[in-house]
mmCIF file of C-alpha atoms and ligand atoms in Angstrom:
data_model
loop_
_atom_site.group_PDB
_atom_site.id
_atom_site.type_symbol
_atom_site.label_atom_id
_atom_site.label_comp_id
_atom_site.label_asym_id
_atom_site.label_seq_id
_atom_site.Cartn_x
_atom_site.Cartn_y
_atom_site.Cartn_z
ATOM 1 C CA MET Y 118 -15.211 -5.172 -28.839
ATOM 2 C CA SER Y 119 -18.074 -7.339 -27.678
ATOM 3 C CA GLU Y 120 -21.435 -6.648 -26.058
ATOM 4 C CA MET Y 121 -23.426 -8.455 -23.366
ATOM 5 C CA GLU Y 122 -27.086 -8.005 -22.602
ATOM 6 C CA VAL Y 123 -27.322 -7.777 -18.833
ATOM 7 C CA LYS Y 124 -29.256 -5.669 -16.379
ATOM 8 C CA ASN Y 125 -26.451 -3.645 -14.854
ATOM 9 C CA ARG Y 126 -27.003 -1.211 -11.999
ATOM 10 C CA PHE Y 127 -24.200 1.284 -11.357
ATOM 11 C CA TRP Y 128 -23.466 4.269 -9.109
ATOM 12 C CA VAL Y 129 -22.622 7.768 -10.376
ATOM 13 C CA MET Y 130 -22.246 11.205 -8.780
ATOM 14 C CA LYS Y 131 -25.047 13.552 -9.789
ATOM 15 C CA ASN Y 132 -23.257 16.395 -8.012
ATOM 16 C CA LEU Y 133 -20.180 16.749 -5.816
ATOM 17 C CA PRO Y 134 -20.906 15.728 -2.213
ATOM 18 C CA GLU Y 135 -21.165 18.569 0.259
ATOM 19 C CA GLY Y 136 -19.168 17.487 3.279
ATOM 20 C CA ASN Y 137 -20.037 13.859 3.743
ATOM 21 C CA ASP Y 138 -23.572 14.007 2.375
ATOM 22 C CA PHE Y 139 -23.318 11.098 -0.062
ATOM 23 C CA GLU Y 140 -27.070 10.480 0.032
ATOM 24 C CA SER Y 141 -27.794 13.651 -1.968
ATOM 25 C CA ALA Y 142 -24.754 13.342 -4.235
ATOM 26 C CA LEU Y 143 -24.795 9.734 -5.469
ATOM 27 C CA GLU Y 144 -27.450 7.951 -7.495
ATOM 28 C CA ILE Y 145 -27.920 4.451 -8.801
ATOM 29 C CA LYS Y 146 -28.719 4.003 -12.501
ATOM 30 C CA GLU Y 147 -29.365 1.047 -14.742
ATOM 31 C CA GLU Y 148 -28.366 -0.057 -18.250
ATOM 32 C CA SER Y 149 -29.393 -3.095 -20.266
ATOM 33 C CA LYS Y 150 -26.059 -3.963 -21.890
ATOM 34 C CA ILE Y 151 -22.332 -3.560 -21.326
ATOM 35 C CA GLU Y 152 -19.588 -3.141 -23.943
ATOM 36 C CA ILE Y 153 -16.278 -4.895 -23.457
ATOM 37 C CA PRO Y 154 -13.431 -3.354 -25.521
ATOM 38 C CA GLU Y 155 -10.513 -5.385 -26.900
ATOM 39 C CA GLY Y 156 -7.973 -6.190 -24.192
ATOM 40 C CA CYS Y 157 -10.611 -5.891 -21.443
ATOM 41 C CA PHE Y 158 -12.911 -8.296 -19.599
ATOM 42 C CA ALA Y 159 -16.199 -8.186 -17.680
ATOM 43 C CA THR Y 160 -16.712 -9.423 -14.125
ATOM 44 C CA LYS Y 161 -19.888 -10.291 -12.269
ATOM 45 C CA ASN Y 162 -19.143 -8.643 -8.938
ATOM 46 C CA SER Y 163 -19.544 -10.352 -5.578
ATOM 47 C CA PHE Y 164 -18.082 -7.633 -3.352
ATOM 48 C CA ILE Y 165 -17.171 -3.967 -3.665
ATOM 49 C CA SER Y 166 -14.546 -2.539 -1.331
ATOM 50 C CA MET Y 167 -15.460 0.701 0.459
ATOM 51 C CA ASP Y 168 -12.341 2.854 0.766
ATOM 52 C CA ALA Y 169 -12.112 6.198 2.523
ATOM 53 C CA GLY Y 170 -9.581 7.434 -0.061
ATOM 54 C CA THR Y 171 -12.224 7.345 -2.837
ATOM 55 C CA ARG Y 172 -13.636 10.526 -1.242
ATOM 56 C CA MET Y 173 -10.649 12.406 -2.735
ATOM 57 C CA TYR Y 174 -11.829 11.608 -6.265
ATOM 58 C CA MET Y 175 -15.271 13.062 -5.473
ATOM 59 C CA THR Y 176 -13.881 16.623 -5.533
ATOM 60 C CA GLU Y 177 -12.650 18.859 -8.348
ATOM 61 C CA ARG Y 178 -9.079 18.744 -7.084
ATOM 62 C CA GLU Y 179 -6.659 17.932 -9.888
ATOM 63 C CA ASP Y 180 -3.625 17.636 -7.611
ATOM 64 C CA SER Y 181 -4.603 14.347 -5.976
ATOM 65 C CA TYR Y 182 -2.781 11.140 -6.892
ATOM 66 C CA GLN Y 183 -5.630 10.204 -9.201
ATOM 67 C CA PRO Y 184 -7.832 12.513 -11.315
ATOM 68 C CA PRO Y 185 -11.330 13.287 -10.000
ATOM 69 C CA ILE Y 186 -14.200 11.047 -11.149
ATOM 70 C CA PRO Y 187 -16.320 13.299 -13.405
ATOM 71 C CA ILE Y 188 -19.962 13.928 -12.532
ATOM 72 C CA GLY Y 189 -22.200 11.391 -14.314
ATOM 73 C CA GLU Y 190 -19.440 8.794 -14.788
ATOM 74 C CA LYS Y 191 -19.478 5.451 -13.041
ATOM 75 C CA LEU Y 192 -17.799 5.482 -9.643
ATOM 76 C CA MET Y 193 -14.814 3.158 -9.403
ATOM 77 C CA GLY Y 194 -13.013 1.131 -6.783
ATOM 78 C CA THR Y 195 -11.684 -2.305 -5.955
ATOM 79 C CA VAL Y 196 -14.114 -5.106 -6.814
ATOM 80 C CA LEU Y 197 -14.057 -8.870 -6.319
ATOM 81 C CA GLY Y 198 -15.791 -10.926 -8.966
ATOM 82 C CA GLU Y 199 -15.732 -13.661 -11.570
ATOM 83 C CA ILE Y 200 -14.929 -13.095 -15.225
ATOM 84 C CA ILE Y 201 -17.995 -13.761 -17.366
ATOM 85 C CA GLU Y 202 -16.660 -12.486 -20.720
ATOM 86 C CA SER Y 203 -13.075 -11.793 -21.775
ATOM 87 C CA ASN Y 204 -11.353 -10.101 -24.683
ATOM 88 C CA HIS Y 205 -7.962 -10.575 -23.045
ATOM 89 C CA PRO Y 206 -5.791 -13.658 -23.709
ATOM 90 C CA ASN Y 207 -4.535 -14.028 -20.111
ATOM 91 C CA HIS Y 208 -7.769 -13.446 -18.241
ATOM 92 C CA LYS Y 209 -10.157 -16.378 -18.661
ATOM 93 C CA VAL Y 210 -13.876 -16.759 -18.114
ATOM 94 C CA GLY Y 211 -14.364 -18.330 -14.671
ATOM 95 C CA ASP Y 212 -11.290 -16.687 -13.092
ATOM 96 C CA VAL Y 213 -12.094 -15.064 -9.752
ATOM 97 C CA LEU Y 214 -10.102 -11.925 -9.174
ATOM 98 C CA ARG Y 215 -9.640 -8.607 -7.481
ATOM 99 C CA SER Y 216 -9.570 -5.697 -9.900
ATOM 100 C CA TYR Y 217 -10.257 -2.022 -10.343
ATOM 101 C CA GLY Y 218 -13.797 -1.720 -11.620
ATOM 102 C CA GLN Y 219 -17.048 0.203 -11.434
ATOM 103 C CA TRP Y 220 -19.331 0.258 -8.386
ATOM 104 C CA SER Y 221 -21.872 -1.881 -10.233
ATOM 105 C CA ASP Y 222 -23.348 -5.356 -10.696
ATOM 106 C CA TYR Y 223 -20.926 -5.979 -13.575
ATOM 107 C CA SER Y 224 -17.587 -4.241 -14.089
ATOM 108 C CA VAL Y 225 -15.747 -3.777 -17.363
ATOM 109 C CA VAL Y 226 -12.078 -3.982 -16.434
ATOM 110 C CA ASP Y 227 -9.094 -2.640 -18.316
ATOM 111 C CA PRO Y 228 -6.238 -4.699 -16.845
ATOM 112 C CA ASN Y 229 -3.805 -1.866 -17.611
ATOM 113 C CA SER Y 230 -5.608 0.605 -15.357
ATOM 114 C CA MET Y 231 -4.485 -1.092 -12.140
ATOM 115 C CA TYR Y 232 -3.322 -4.600 -12.277
ATOM 116 C CA PRO Y 233 -5.915 -7.273 -11.518
ATOM 117 C CA SER Y 234 -4.919 -10.300 -9.511
ATOM 118 C CA LYS Y 235 -6.388 -13.782 -9.361
ATOM 119 C CA VAL Y 236 -7.424 -14.886 -5.880
ATOM 120 C CA ASP Y 237 -7.445 -18.296 -4.223
ATOM 121 C CA VAL Y 238 -10.613 -18.866 -2.199
ATOM 122 C CA SER Y 239 -9.633 -22.360 -1.071
ATOM 123 C CA GLU Y 240 -8.091 -21.053 2.184
ATOM 124 C CA THR Y 241 -9.905 -17.854 3.021
ATOM 125 C CA ASN Y 242 -13.155 -16.019 2.314
ATOM 126 C CA LEU Y 243 -13.282 -13.998 -0.886
ATOM 127 C CA GLU Y 244 -13.931 -10.714 0.952
ATOM 128 C CA ASN Y 245 -10.608 -11.024 2.810
ATOM 129 C CA TYR Y 246 -8.909 -10.138 -0.494
ATOM 130 C CA VAL Y 247 -9.964 -6.545 0.086
ATOM 131 C CA GLY Y 248 -9.023 -6.790 3.773
ATOM 132 C CA ILE Y 249 -5.966 -8.525 5.200
ATOM 133 C CA TYR Y 250 -4.992 -9.905 1.792
ATOM 134 C CA GLY Y 251 -5.612 -6.706 -0.158
ATOM 135 C CA ALA Y 252 -4.488 -3.111 -0.513
ATOM 136 C CA ASN Y 253 -5.390 -2.196 3.096
ATOM 137 C CA GLY Y 254 -3.323 -5.094 4.469
ATOM 138 C CA TRP Y 255 -0.343 -4.159 2.287
ATOM 139 C CA THR Y 256 -0.711 -0.484 3.204
ATOM 140 C CA ALA Y 257 -0.677 -1.293 6.901
ATOM 141 C CA TYR Y 258 2.338 -3.581 6.438
ATOM 142 C CA VAL Y 259 4.369 -1.184 4.304
ATOM 143 C CA GLY Y 260 3.502 1.817 6.475
ATOM 144 C CA VAL Y 261 4.650 0.104 9.656
ATOM 145 C CA ILE Y 262 7.570 -1.972 8.397
ATOM 146 C CA ASN Y 263 9.049 -0.089 5.419
ATOM 147 C CA THR Y 264 8.051 3.529 5.952
ATOM 148 C CA GLY Y 265 7.803 3.500 9.751
ATOM 149 C CA ARG Y 266 10.796 1.127 10.080
ATOM 150 C CA VAL Y 267 9.605 0.224 13.571
ATOM 151 C CA LYS Y 268 11.944 -1.443 16.049
ATOM 152 C CA ALA Y 269 11.045 -3.510 19.104
ATOM 153 C CA GLY Y 270 10.570 -1.147 22.041
ATOM 154 C CA ASP Y 271 9.378 1.777 19.891
ATOM 155 C CA THR Y 272 6.278 3.723 20.853
ATOM 156 C CA PHE Y 273 3.859 3.650 17.919
ATOM 157 C CA VAL Y 274 0.712 5.750 17.495
ATOM 158 C CA VAL Y 275 -1.981 5.274 14.844
ATOM 159 C CA SER Y 276 -5.082 7.373 14.071
ATOM 160 C CA ALA Y 277 -8.392 6.006 12.697
ATOM 161 C CA ALA Y 278 -7.229 3.094 14.844
ATOM 162 C CA ALA Y 279 -10.418 1.019 14.766
ATOM 163 C CA GLY Y 280 -10.862 1.357 11.004
ATOM 164 C CA CYS Y 281 -9.584 -1.118 8.453
ATOM 165 C CA THR Y 282 -6.083 0.205 7.775
ATOM 166 C CA GLY Y 283 -5.432 1.568 11.273
ATOM 167 C CA LEU Y 284 -6.558 -1.573 13.096
ATOM 168 C CA MET Y 285 -4.157 -3.694 11.044
ATOM 169 C CA ALA Y 286 -1.313 -1.150 11.377
ATOM 170 C CA GLY Y 287 -1.656 -1.216 15.182
ATOM 171 C CA GLN Y 288 -1.596 -5.006 15.282
ATOM 172 C CA ILE Y 289 1.445 -5.194 12.975
ATOM 173 C CA ALA Y 290 3.292 -2.718 15.202
ATOM 174 C CA LYS Y 291 2.358 -4.872 18.204
ATOM 175 C CA ILE Y 292 3.670 -8.000 16.429
ATOM 176 C CA SER Y 293 6.901 -6.008 15.857
ATOM 177 C CA GLY Y 294 7.324 -5.459 19.595
ATOM 178 C CA CYS Y 295 6.108 -1.854 19.874
ATOM 179 C CA LYS Y 296 4.055 -0.146 22.531
ATOM 180 C CA VAL Y 297 0.912 0.798 20.573
ATOM 181 C CA ILE Y 298 -1.519 3.667 21.194
ATOM 182 C CA GLY Y 299 -4.612 4.131 19.010
ATOM 183 C CA ILE Y 300 -6.643 7.287 18.383
ATOM 184 C CA ALA Y 301 -10.326 6.690 17.605
ATOM 185 C CA GLY Y 302 -13.697 8.415 17.761
ATOM 186 C CA THR Y 303 -15.681 6.546 20.438
ATOM 187 C CA ASP Y 304 -15.100 5.028 23.885
ATOM 188 C CA GLN Y 305 -16.419 1.734 22.550
ATOM 189 C CA LYS Y 306 -13.703 1.674 19.860
ATOM 190 C CA CYS Y 307 -11.034 2.648 22.413
ATOM 191 C CA ASP Y 308 -12.095 -0.207 24.709
ATOM 192 C CA LEU Y 309 -12.237 -2.663 21.848
ATOM 193 C CA ILE Y 310 -8.771 -1.974 20.453
ATOM 194 C CA CYS Y 311 -7.229 -2.347 23.910
ATOM 195 C CA LYS Y 312 -9.230 -5.331 25.122
ATOM 196 C CA GLU Y 313 -9.581 -7.319 21.898
ATOM 197 C CA TYR Y 314 -6.670 -6.192 19.705
ATOM 198 C CA GLY Y 315 -3.850 -5.796 22.232
ATOM 199 C CA PHE Y 316 -3.303 -2.016 21.973
ATOM 200 C CA ASP Y 317 -1.573 -0.620 25.072
ATOM 201 C CA GLY Y 318 -3.668 2.522 25.224
ATOM 202 C CA ALA Y 319 -6.265 4.547 23.347
ATOM 203 C CA ILE Y 320 -7.436 8.140 23.017
ATOM 204 C CA ASN Y 321 -10.956 9.234 22.123
ATOM 205 C CA TYR Y 322 -10.170 12.276 19.965
ATOM 206 C CA LYS Y 323 -13.746 13.534 20.250
ATOM 207 C CA THR Y 324 -13.768 13.777 24.051
ATOM 208 C CA GLU Y 325 -10.112 13.939 25.105
ATOM 209 C CA ASN Y 326 -7.236 16.339 24.446
ATOM 210 C CA ILE Y 327 -4.935 14.257 22.234
ATOM 211 C CA SER Y 328 -1.750 16.111 23.136
ATOM 212 C CA ASP Y 329 -2.344 15.941 26.908
ATOM 213 C CA LYS Y 330 -3.330 12.278 26.762
ATOM 214 C CA LEU Y 331 -0.253 11.412 24.699
ATOM 215 C CA LYS Y 332 1.965 13.092 27.303
ATOM 216 C CA GLU Y 333 0.358 10.865 29.912
ATOM 217 C CA LEU Y 334 0.450 7.627 27.877
ATOM 218 C CA CYS Y 335 3.821 8.163 26.166
ATOM 219 C CA PRO Y 336 6.070 10.286 28.416
ATOM 220 C CA GLU Y 337 9.036 8.828 26.506
ATOM 221 C CA GLY Y 338 7.742 10.370 23.220
ATOM 222 C CA VAL Y 339 6.360 8.812 20.051
ATOM 223 C CA ASN Y 340 8.856 7.097 17.754
ATOM 224 C CA VAL Y 341 6.492 6.327 14.867
ATOM 225 C CA TYR Y 342 3.158 7.944 14.018
ATOM 226 C CA PHE Y 343 1.030 6.196 11.341
ATOM 227 C CA ASP Y 344 -1.049 9.160 10.227
ATOM 228 C CA ASN Y 345 -4.457 8.446 8.684
ATOM 229 C CA VAL Y 346 -6.051 11.840 9.316
ATOM 230 C CA ALA Y 347 -3.555 14.782 9.151
ATOM 231 C CA GLY Y 348 -4.951 18.162 10.375
ATOM 232 C CA SER Y 349 -5.314 18.925 14.077
ATOM 233 C CA THR Y 350 -4.497 15.336 15.113
ATOM 234 C CA LEU Y 351 -1.135 15.540 13.359
ATOM 235 C CA ASP Y 352 -0.358 18.798 15.196
ATOM 236 C CA ALA Y 353 -1.157 17.183 18.540
ATOM 237 C CA VAL Y 354 1.069 14.178 17.778
ATOM 238 C CA LEU Y 355 3.904 16.425 16.522
ATOM 239 C CA GLU Y 356 4.088 17.990 19.994
ATOM 240 C CA ASN Y 357 4.716 14.528 21.419
ATOM 241 C CA MET Y 358 7.162 13.066 18.909
ATOM 242 C CA ALA Y 359 10.506 11.781 20.202
ATOM 243 C CA ASN Y 360 13.676 13.082 18.552
ATOM 244 C CA PHE Y 361 14.434 11.310 15.243
ATOM 245 C CA GLY Y 362 10.857 9.986 15.088
ATOM 246 C CA VAL Y 363 9.002 9.074 11.904
ATOM 247 C CA ILE Y 364 5.652 10.258 10.593
ATOM 248 C CA ALA Y 365 4.361 7.737 8.061
ATOM 249 C CA VAL Y 366 1.723 9.639 6.090
ATOM 250 C CA CYS Y 367 -1.002 7.201 5.014
ATOM 251 C CA GLY Y 368 -4.144 9.336 4.669
ATOM 252 C CA LEU Y 369 -5.719 12.757 5.169
ATOM 253 C CA LEU Y 370 -9.182 12.001 6.540
ATOM 254 C CA GLU Y 371 -9.591 15.446 8.118
ATOM 255 C CA ASN Y 372 -9.042 17.012 4.694
ATOM 256 C CA TYR Y 373 -10.896 14.789 2.230
ATOM 257 C CA ALA Y 374 -14.106 16.792 2.124
ATOM 258 C CA SER Y 375 -12.222 20.060 1.566
ATOM 259 C CA THR Y 376 -12.312 21.617 -1.908
ATOM 260 C CA GLU Y 377 -8.993 23.382 -1.417
ATOM 261 C CA ARG Y 378 -5.558 22.474 -0.232
ATOM 262 C CA LEU Y 379 -5.329 23.145 3.511
ATOM 263 C CA PRO Y 380 -2.278 24.713 5.181
ATOM 264 C CA GLY Y 381 0.386 22.383 6.586
ATOM 265 C CA PRO Y 382 0.780 21.609 10.273
ATOM 266 C CA TYR Y 383 0.948 24.567 12.658
ATOM 267 C CA ASN Y 384 3.805 22.740 14.396
ATOM 268 C CA TYR Y 385 5.927 22.523 11.235
ATOM 269 C CA ASP Y 386 8.984 23.866 13.118
ATOM 270 C CA LEU Y 387 9.028 20.750 15.311
ATOM 271 C CA ILE Y 388 10.089 18.706 12.275
ATOM 272 C CA LEU Y 389 13.419 20.499 12.497
ATOM 273 C CA MET Y 390 13.624 20.757 16.288
ATOM 274 C CA LYS Y 391 13.032 17.019 16.696
ATOM 275 C CA ARG Y 392 14.842 15.977 13.468
ATOM 276 C CA LEU Y 393 11.787 14.046 12.219
ATOM 277 C CA ARG Y 394 11.340 12.096 9.007
ATOM 278 C CA PHE Y 395 8.025 12.621 7.182
ATOM 279 C CA GLU Y 396 7.270 10.093 4.433
ATOM 280 C CA GLY Y 397 4.131 9.397 2.415
ATOM 281 C CA PHE Y 398 3.341 6.020 0.894
ATOM 282 C CA PHE Y 399 0.668 4.934 -1.591
ATOM 283 C CA SER Y 400 -0.580 1.402 -2.219
ATOM 284 C CA PRO Y 401 -0.323 1.210 -6.054
ATOM 285 C CA ASP Y 402 3.446 1.649 -5.568
ATOM 286 C CA PHE Y 403 3.580 -1.720 -3.833
ATOM 287 C CA TYR Y 404 0.850 -3.790 -5.528
ATOM 288 C CA HIS Y 405 3.675 -5.736 -7.199
ATOM 289 C CA ARG Y 406 4.786 -6.903 -3.728
ATOM 290 C CA GLU Y 407 1.644 -8.997 -3.160
ATOM 291 C CA ALA Y 408 3.526 -12.314 -3.515
ATOM 292 C CA GLU Y 409 6.047 -11.191 -0.892
ATOM 293 C CA ILE Y 410 3.690 -9.541 1.612
ATOM 294 C CA ASN Y 411 0.630 -11.828 1.525
ATOM 295 C CA PRO Y 412 2.421 -14.931 2.888
ATOM 296 C CA ILE Y 413 3.594 -12.866 5.875
ATOM 297 C CA LEU Y 414 0.083 -11.538 6.476
ATOM 298 C CA LYS Y 415 -1.299 -15.040 6.013
ATOM 299 C CA ASN Y 416 0.967 -16.425 8.754
ATOM 300 C CA TRP Y 417 -0.167 -13.716 11.146
ATOM 301 C CA ASP Y 418 -3.796 -14.265 10.153
ATOM 302 C CA LYS Y 419 -3.561 -18.039 10.667
ATOM 303 C CA SER Y 420 -1.838 -17.654 14.024
ATOM 304 C CA GLY Y 421 -4.459 -15.161 15.225
ATOM 305 C CA LEU Y 422 -1.978 -12.289 15.578
ATOM 306 C CA LEU Y 423 -3.631 -10.191 12.866
ATOM 307 C CA ARG Y 424 -7.411 -10.010 12.787
ATOM 308 C CA LEU Y 425 -9.796 -7.832 10.839
ATOM 309 C CA PRO Y 426 -13.569 -7.764 11.269
ATOM 310 C CA ILE Y 427 -15.466 -7.263 8.027
ATOM 311 C CA GLU Y 428 -18.793 -5.419 7.982
ATOM 312 C CA VAL Y 429 -20.865 -6.603 5.029
ATOM 313 C CA THR Y 430 -23.706 -4.458 3.684
ATOM 314 C CA ASP Y 431 -26.091 -6.498 1.596
ATOM 315 C CA GLY Y 432 -27.194 -5.142 -1.780
ATOM 316 C CA LEU Y 433 -25.672 -2.719 -4.282
ATOM 317 C CA GLU Y 434 -28.656 -0.441 -3.683
ATOM 318 C CA ASN Y 435 -27.474 0.069 -0.073
ATOM 319 C CA LEU Y 436 -23.975 1.188 -1.029
ATOM 320 C CA VAL Y 437 -24.391 4.789 0.171
ATOM 321 C CA SER Y 438 -25.124 3.738 3.740
ATOM 322 C CA ALA Y 439 -22.045 1.482 3.645
ATOM 323 C CA TYR Y 440 -19.803 4.221 2.267
ATOM 324 C CA SER Y 441 -21.104 6.802 4.771
ATOM 325 C CA LYS Y 442 -20.000 4.597 7.683
ATOM 326 C CA LEU Y 443 -16.357 5.471 6.947
ATOM 327 C CA PHE Y 444 -17.012 9.169 7.535
ATOM 328 C CA GLU Y 445 -19.591 8.856 10.324
ATOM 329 C CA GLY Y 446 -17.111 6.577 12.076
ATOM 330 C CA SER Y 447 -19.723 3.868 12.571
ATOM 331 C CA ASN Y 448 -17.529 1.068 11.196
ATOM 332 C CA ILE Y 449 -15.072 -1.202 12.947
ATOM 333 C CA GLY Y 450 -12.630 -2.813 10.520
ATOM 334 C CA LYS Y 451 -13.362 -3.237 6.813
ATOM 335 C CA VAL Y 452 -16.599 -2.233 5.081
ATOM 336 C CA VAL Y 453 -17.693 -4.089 1.941
ATOM 337 C CA VAL Y 454 -20.862 -4.198 -0.131
ATOM 338 C CA LYS Y 455 -22.133 -7.628 -1.150
ATOM 339 C CA VAL Y 456 -23.588 -7.329 -4.623
HETATM 340 N N1 LIG F 231 -1.720 5.522 1.352
HETATM 341 C C1 LIG F 231 -2.440 4.514 0.882
HETATM 342 O O1 LIG F 231 -2.062 3.846 -0.072
HETATM 343 C C2 LIG F 231 -3.749 4.179 1.548
HETATM 344 C C3 LIG F 231 -4.406 2.960 1.265
HETATM 345 C C4 LIG F 231 -5.575 2.654 1.965
HETATM 346 C C5 LIG F 231 -6.087 3.561 2.883
HETATM 347 N N2 LIG F 231 -5.426 4.735 3.099
HETATM 348 C C6 LIG F 231 -5.923 5.713 4.082
HETATM 349 O O2 LIG F 231 -6.163 5.070 5.311
HETATM 350 C C7 LIG F 231 -7.144 5.801 6.031
HETATM 351 C C8 LIG F 231 -8.214 4.826 6.488
HETATM 352 O O3 LIG F 231 -8.916 4.370 5.327
HETATM 353 P P1 LIG F 231 -9.845 3.072 5.372
HETATM 354 O O4 LIG F 231 -10.384 2.929 3.984
HETATM 355 O O5 LIG F 231 -9.116 1.971 6.024
HETATM 356 O O6 LIG F 231 -11.070 3.552 6.270
HETATM 357 P P2 LIG F 231 -11.436 3.140 7.764
HETATM 358 O O7 LIG F 231 -10.292 3.483 8.639
HETATM 359 O O8 LIG F 231 -11.997 1.782 7.816
HETATM 360 O O9 LIG F 231 -12.643 4.148 8.040
HETATM 361 C C9 LIG F 231 -12.394 5.474 8.272
HETATM 362 C C10 LIG F 231 -12.348 5.768 9.801
HETATM 363 O O10 LIG F 231 -11.709 7.022 9.979
HETATM 364 C C11 LIG F 231 -12.274 7.731 11.036
HETATM 365 N N3 LIG F 231 -12.546 9.096 10.559
HETATM 366 C C12 LIG F 231 -13.424 9.490 9.606
HETATM 367 N N4 LIG F 231 -13.365 10.808 9.426
HETATM 368 C C13 LIG F 231 -12.437 11.279 10.301
HETATM 369 C C14 LIG F 231 -11.930 12.568 10.619
HETATM 370 N N5 LIG F 231 -12.369 13.658 9.986
HETATM 371 N N6 LIG F 231 -10.986 12.654 11.581
HETATM 372 C C15 LIG F 231 -10.546 11.579 12.222
HETATM 373 N N7 LIG F 231 -10.976 10.326 11.974
HETATM 374 C C16 LIG F 231 -11.912 10.184 11.025
HETATM 375 C C17 LIG F 231 -13.573 7.027 11.433
HETATM 376 O O11 LIG F 231 -13.420 6.443 12.730
HETATM 377 P P3 LIG F 231 -13.463 7.318 14.076
HETATM 378 O O12 LIG F 231 -14.618 6.788 14.872
HETATM 379 O O13 LIG F 231 -12.159 7.016 14.717
HETATM 380 O O14 LIG F 231 -13.640 8.756 13.700
HETATM 381 C C18 LIG F 231 -13.729 5.900 10.406
HETATM 382 O O15 LIG F 231 -14.164 4.693 10.974
HETATM 383 C C19 LIG F 231 -7.661 6.883 5.070
HETATM 384 O O16 LIG F 231 -6.991 8.096 5.335
HETATM 385 C C20 LIG F 231 -7.254 6.344 3.711
HETATM 386 O O17 LIG F 231 -7.121 7.334 2.735
HETATM 387 C C21 LIG F 231 -4.288 5.052 2.449
#
């Protein structure tokens, strides 16, 4: 165990958020030293990744894929930073890496909690390691290619289509030769994904009837649905699935603020009628595939086929406004906080 005297600001929950009111639920605190246990290291953070899924750990639900973050404890997520002190033989001072750490100026990282990985900033900006070259990029890739098993000519639909994961999933399906339809929350996002990102069509779920619009845009039926939201959107897509279609379950945005488990889709019977495959996938299950997936993503990135805008919020103290964007829908692409 070692100690470092540093001014470290960090975010905690003072109470569980009601709905998406993070302003009243989160607070920033400060300490004057950090303790680094044996086998761990400390990073000085440059960027903190804002991930919609973290909302699940801000509830009391024990049945999520990770336990809730207790009130008063430091909030956690993916951070990018440089090691400034290490009590681990393989992680050296000066290494720049992506790891699972606190939402703070300095993170104390236990490399066993979720494996950290060294990043190479000679070819791309550091923040891209929580975008195309990070968990969102791998999630989009695995969801489309391995879980969705798309084929050229398939009709592919993705929700939260202008957000980080959805925008990449749509582009990867396009690269794979699919017809791609995105579902998003504003006309501006719908225009953007079609005009700038090559989607073949878009639906504004706030102003249009998803089921009717899908019938119009995909009369042949949907072969693969990359589901980021569940709930009523899933029901609308179920009505439009083609026989033997696939629902790749990535996220549950409509449900994250709920304190209880919500009932399954109203259209459950259509899973049988249309002989559908439902399959969930979760990024820590494929972190070990970074060396295989990142070169593929890198080729697409370099050739301009896969693009991801990154919205940077300056200052740890402004983290709440950055995090809220994901639930207000005011982001396009990835949201990060620059520390
Ligand atoms: N399975 C995995 O391993 C894994 C890994 C990473 C992410 N994910 C999932 O991927 C999804 C996207 O996450 P992200 O971090 O990339 O965030 P993001 O898509 O960049 O941001 C979230 C977007 O979702 C939309 N949204 C918010 N609340 C919604 C609601 N109630 N109904 C419909 N749309 C809503 C908003 O855009 P609109 O304007 O369109 O509303 C917002 O921009 C989440 O479900 C997340 O849990 C899963």
